[in-house]
CSV table of C-alpha atoms in Angstrom, one decimal:
chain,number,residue,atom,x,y,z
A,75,UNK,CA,-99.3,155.6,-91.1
A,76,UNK,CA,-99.0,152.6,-93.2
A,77,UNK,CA,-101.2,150.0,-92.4
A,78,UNK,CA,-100.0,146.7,-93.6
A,79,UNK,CA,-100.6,142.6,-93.2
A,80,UNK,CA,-98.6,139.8,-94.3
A,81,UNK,CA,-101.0,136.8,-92.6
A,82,UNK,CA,-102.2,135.2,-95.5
A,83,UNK,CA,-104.9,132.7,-95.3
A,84,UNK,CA,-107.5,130.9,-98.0
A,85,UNK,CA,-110.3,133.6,-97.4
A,86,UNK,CA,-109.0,135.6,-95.7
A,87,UNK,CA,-109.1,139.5,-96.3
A,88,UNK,CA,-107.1,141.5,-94.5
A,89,UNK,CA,-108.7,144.6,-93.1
A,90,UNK,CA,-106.4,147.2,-93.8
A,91,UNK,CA,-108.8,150.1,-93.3
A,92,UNK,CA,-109.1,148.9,-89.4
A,93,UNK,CA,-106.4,147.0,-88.4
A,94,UNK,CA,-104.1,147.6,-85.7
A,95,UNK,CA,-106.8,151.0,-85.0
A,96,UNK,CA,-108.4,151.6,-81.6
A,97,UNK,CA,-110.4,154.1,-82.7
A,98,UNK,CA,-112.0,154.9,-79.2
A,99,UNK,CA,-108.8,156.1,-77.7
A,100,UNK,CA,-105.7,156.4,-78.8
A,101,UNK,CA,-103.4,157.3,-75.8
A,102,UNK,CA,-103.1,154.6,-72.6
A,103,UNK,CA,-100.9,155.2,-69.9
A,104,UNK,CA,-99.3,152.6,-67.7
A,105,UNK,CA,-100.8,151.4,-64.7
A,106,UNK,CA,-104.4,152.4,-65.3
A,107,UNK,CA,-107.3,150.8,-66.1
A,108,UNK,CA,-108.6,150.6,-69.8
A,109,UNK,CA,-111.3,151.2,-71.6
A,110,UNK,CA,-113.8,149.5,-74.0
A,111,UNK,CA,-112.4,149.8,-77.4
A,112,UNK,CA,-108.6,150.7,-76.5
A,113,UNK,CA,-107.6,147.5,-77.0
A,114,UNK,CA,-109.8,146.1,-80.0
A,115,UNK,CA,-107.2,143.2,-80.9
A,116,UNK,CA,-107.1,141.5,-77.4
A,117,UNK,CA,-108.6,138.5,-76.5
A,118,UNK,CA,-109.3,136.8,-73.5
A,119,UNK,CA,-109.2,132.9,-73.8
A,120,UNK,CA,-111.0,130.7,-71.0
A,121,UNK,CA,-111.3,126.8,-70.5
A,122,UNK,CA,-114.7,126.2,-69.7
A,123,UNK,CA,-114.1,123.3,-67.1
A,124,UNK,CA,-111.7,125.6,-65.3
A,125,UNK,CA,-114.3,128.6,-65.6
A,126,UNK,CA,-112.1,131.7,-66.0
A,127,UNK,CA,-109.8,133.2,-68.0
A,128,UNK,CA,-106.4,131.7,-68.4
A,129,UNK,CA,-104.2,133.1,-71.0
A,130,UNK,CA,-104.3,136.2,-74.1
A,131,UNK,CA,-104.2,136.2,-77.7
A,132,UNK,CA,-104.5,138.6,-80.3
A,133,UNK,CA,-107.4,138.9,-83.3
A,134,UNK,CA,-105.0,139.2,-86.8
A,135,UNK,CA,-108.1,138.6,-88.9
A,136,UNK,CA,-111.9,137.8,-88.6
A,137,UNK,CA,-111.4,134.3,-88.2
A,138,UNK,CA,-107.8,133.7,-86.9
A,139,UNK,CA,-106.4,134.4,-83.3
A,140,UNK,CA,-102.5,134.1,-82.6
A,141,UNK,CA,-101.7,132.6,-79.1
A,142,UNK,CA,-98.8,131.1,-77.0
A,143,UNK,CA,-98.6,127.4,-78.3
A,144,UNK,CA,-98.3,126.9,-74.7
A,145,UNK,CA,-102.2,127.8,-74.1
A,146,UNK,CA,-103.3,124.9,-75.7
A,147,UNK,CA,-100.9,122.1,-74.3
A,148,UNK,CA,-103.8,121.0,-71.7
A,149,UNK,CA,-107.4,121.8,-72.5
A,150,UNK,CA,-108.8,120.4,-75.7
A,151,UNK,CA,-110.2,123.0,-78.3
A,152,UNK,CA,-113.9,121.8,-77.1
A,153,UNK,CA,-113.6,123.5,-74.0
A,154,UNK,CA,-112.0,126.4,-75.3
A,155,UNK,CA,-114.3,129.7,-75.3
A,156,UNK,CA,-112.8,133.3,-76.7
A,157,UNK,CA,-114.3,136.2,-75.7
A,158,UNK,CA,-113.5,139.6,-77.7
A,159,UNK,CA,-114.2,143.1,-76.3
A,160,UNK,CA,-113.8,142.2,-73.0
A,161,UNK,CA,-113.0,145.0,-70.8
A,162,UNK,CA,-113.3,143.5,-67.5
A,163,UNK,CA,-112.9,139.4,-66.4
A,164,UNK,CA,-116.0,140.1,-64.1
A,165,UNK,CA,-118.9,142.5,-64.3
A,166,UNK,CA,-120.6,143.7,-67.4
A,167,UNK,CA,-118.8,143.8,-70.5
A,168,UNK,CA,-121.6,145.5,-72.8
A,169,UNK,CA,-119.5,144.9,-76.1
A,170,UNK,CA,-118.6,141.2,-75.6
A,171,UNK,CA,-118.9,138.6,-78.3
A,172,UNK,CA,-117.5,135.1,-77.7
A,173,UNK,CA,-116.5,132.3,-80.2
A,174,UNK,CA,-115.5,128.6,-79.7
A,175,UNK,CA,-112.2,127.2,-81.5
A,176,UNK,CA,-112.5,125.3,-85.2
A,177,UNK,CA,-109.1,124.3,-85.1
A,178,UNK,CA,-105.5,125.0,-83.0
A,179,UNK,CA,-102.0,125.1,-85.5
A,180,UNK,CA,-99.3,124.8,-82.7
A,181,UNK,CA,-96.0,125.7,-84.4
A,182,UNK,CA,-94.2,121.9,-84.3
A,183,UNK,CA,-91.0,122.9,-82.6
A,184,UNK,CA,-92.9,124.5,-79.8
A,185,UNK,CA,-91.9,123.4,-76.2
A,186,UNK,CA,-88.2,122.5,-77.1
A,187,UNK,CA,-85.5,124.4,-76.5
A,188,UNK,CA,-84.4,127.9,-76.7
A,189,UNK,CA,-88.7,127.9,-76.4
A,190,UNK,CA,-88.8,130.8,-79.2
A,191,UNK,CA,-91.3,129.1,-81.3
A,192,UNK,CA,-94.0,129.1,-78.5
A,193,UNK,CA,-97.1,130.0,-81.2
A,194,UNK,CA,-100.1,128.9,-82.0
A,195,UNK,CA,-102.7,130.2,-84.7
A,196,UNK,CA,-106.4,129.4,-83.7
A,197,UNK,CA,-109.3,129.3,-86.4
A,198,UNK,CA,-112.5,130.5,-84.4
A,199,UNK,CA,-115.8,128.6,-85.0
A,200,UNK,CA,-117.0,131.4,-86.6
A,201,UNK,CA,-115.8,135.4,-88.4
A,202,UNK,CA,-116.0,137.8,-85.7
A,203,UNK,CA,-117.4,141.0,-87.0
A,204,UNK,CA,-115.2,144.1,-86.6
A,205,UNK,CA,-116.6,147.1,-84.7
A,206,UNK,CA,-115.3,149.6,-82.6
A,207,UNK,CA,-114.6,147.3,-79.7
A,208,UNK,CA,-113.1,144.6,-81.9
A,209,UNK,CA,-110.1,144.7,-84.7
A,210,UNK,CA,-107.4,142.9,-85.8
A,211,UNK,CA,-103.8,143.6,-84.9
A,212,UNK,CA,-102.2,145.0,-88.2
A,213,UNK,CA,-99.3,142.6,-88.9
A,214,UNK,CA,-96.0,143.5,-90.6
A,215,UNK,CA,-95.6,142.9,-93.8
A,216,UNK,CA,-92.9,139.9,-95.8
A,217,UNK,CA,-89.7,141.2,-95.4
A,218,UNK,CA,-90.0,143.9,-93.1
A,219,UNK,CA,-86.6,144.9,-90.9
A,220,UNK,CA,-87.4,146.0,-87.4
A,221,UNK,CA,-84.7,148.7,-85.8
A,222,UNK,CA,-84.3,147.8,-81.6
A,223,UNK,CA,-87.1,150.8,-80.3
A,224,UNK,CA,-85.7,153.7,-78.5
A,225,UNK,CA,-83.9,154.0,-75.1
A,226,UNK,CA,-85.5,155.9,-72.6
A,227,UNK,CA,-83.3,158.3,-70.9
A,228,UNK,CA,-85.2,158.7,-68.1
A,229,UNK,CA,-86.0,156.0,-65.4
A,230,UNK,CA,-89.0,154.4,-66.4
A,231,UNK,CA,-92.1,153.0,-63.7
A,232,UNK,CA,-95.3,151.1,-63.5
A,233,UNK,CA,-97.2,150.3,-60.8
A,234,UNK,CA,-98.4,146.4,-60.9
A,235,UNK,CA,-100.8,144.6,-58.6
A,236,UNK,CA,-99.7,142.0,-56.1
A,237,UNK,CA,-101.1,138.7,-57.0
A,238,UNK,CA,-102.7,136.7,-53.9
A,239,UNK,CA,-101.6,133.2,-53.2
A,240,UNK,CA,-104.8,132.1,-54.3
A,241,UNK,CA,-104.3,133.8,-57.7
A,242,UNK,CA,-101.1,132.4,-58.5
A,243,UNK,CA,-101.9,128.4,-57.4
A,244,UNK,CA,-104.9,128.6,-60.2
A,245,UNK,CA,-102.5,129.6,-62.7
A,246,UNK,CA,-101.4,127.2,-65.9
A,247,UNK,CA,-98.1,127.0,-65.9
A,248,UNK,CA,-96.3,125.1,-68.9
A,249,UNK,CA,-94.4,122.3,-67.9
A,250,UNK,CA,-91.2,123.5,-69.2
A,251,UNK,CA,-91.5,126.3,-66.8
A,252,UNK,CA,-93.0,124.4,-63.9
């Protein structure tokens, strides 16, 4: 496979040799649980004076996260905490780092109409090292043409939880959705 990054940044050296790798699995199948190091590129962003999780990015380098503009229209970056490795939102979570924010870039037509530019590219307080637990995304490279993925011709299904009434009252909803 070709391995390649486009994100470009003062400092910034894109891993090639472990992006986009989850070198502890490579097969997931829907509607089970995963495991520690399946998912090396996700990230689990919390507000600390709400105290849990409430939205997802995705490590593209050692210092840079891309998010949903749309998770950073209400708390300020001081009360923003990412945790990496996380495997579970409660319980032990053995290959867990966490960094605060430096700075949030919101893309400057985010939240306006057709809502396509809902992006956001967060500079962590400090380079996360990469391990098996923890990588960056690979990103395509300038220029590249994507063909539409292939049909399935079979019926496809995944089971999803039920989210409780309690669940879904704490959840941040954008105002342009509310």
């Amino acid at each position: 496979m070709d391995y390649s990054c486009s994100f470009r940044v003062r400092g910034c050296l894109c891993q090639l040799d472990v992006c986009g790798r989850a070198p502890l699995n490579d097969r997931i199948s829907g509607g089970e649980n995963a495991t520690a190091g399946v998912w090396p590129w996700q990230v689990s962003i919390h507000d600390i004076q709400l105290g849990h999780h409430y939205c997802g990015g995705t490590l593209i380098a050692k210092d840079w996260v891309l998010a949903g503009a749309h998770c950073f229209d209400s708390p300020s970056d001081s009360d923003i905490v990412m945790y990496f490795g996380r495997v579970s939102q409660s319980g032990s979570n053995p290959y867990e780092i966490s960094r605060t924010v430096s700075r949030v870039i919101v893309h400057p037509d985010s939240g306006h109409p057709p809502f396509d530019k809902d992006i956001a590219l967060v500079q962590l307080s400090s380079s996360v090292p990469f391990s098996d637990y923890i990588r960056p995304v690979c990103l395509a490279a300038a220029g590249s043409v994507f063909d539409a993925g292939p049909v399935a011709d079979m019926l496809q299904e995944v089971m999803l939880p039920v989210v409780s009434n309690s669940d879904c009252e704490i959840t941040l909803i954008p105002e342009w959705l509310a």
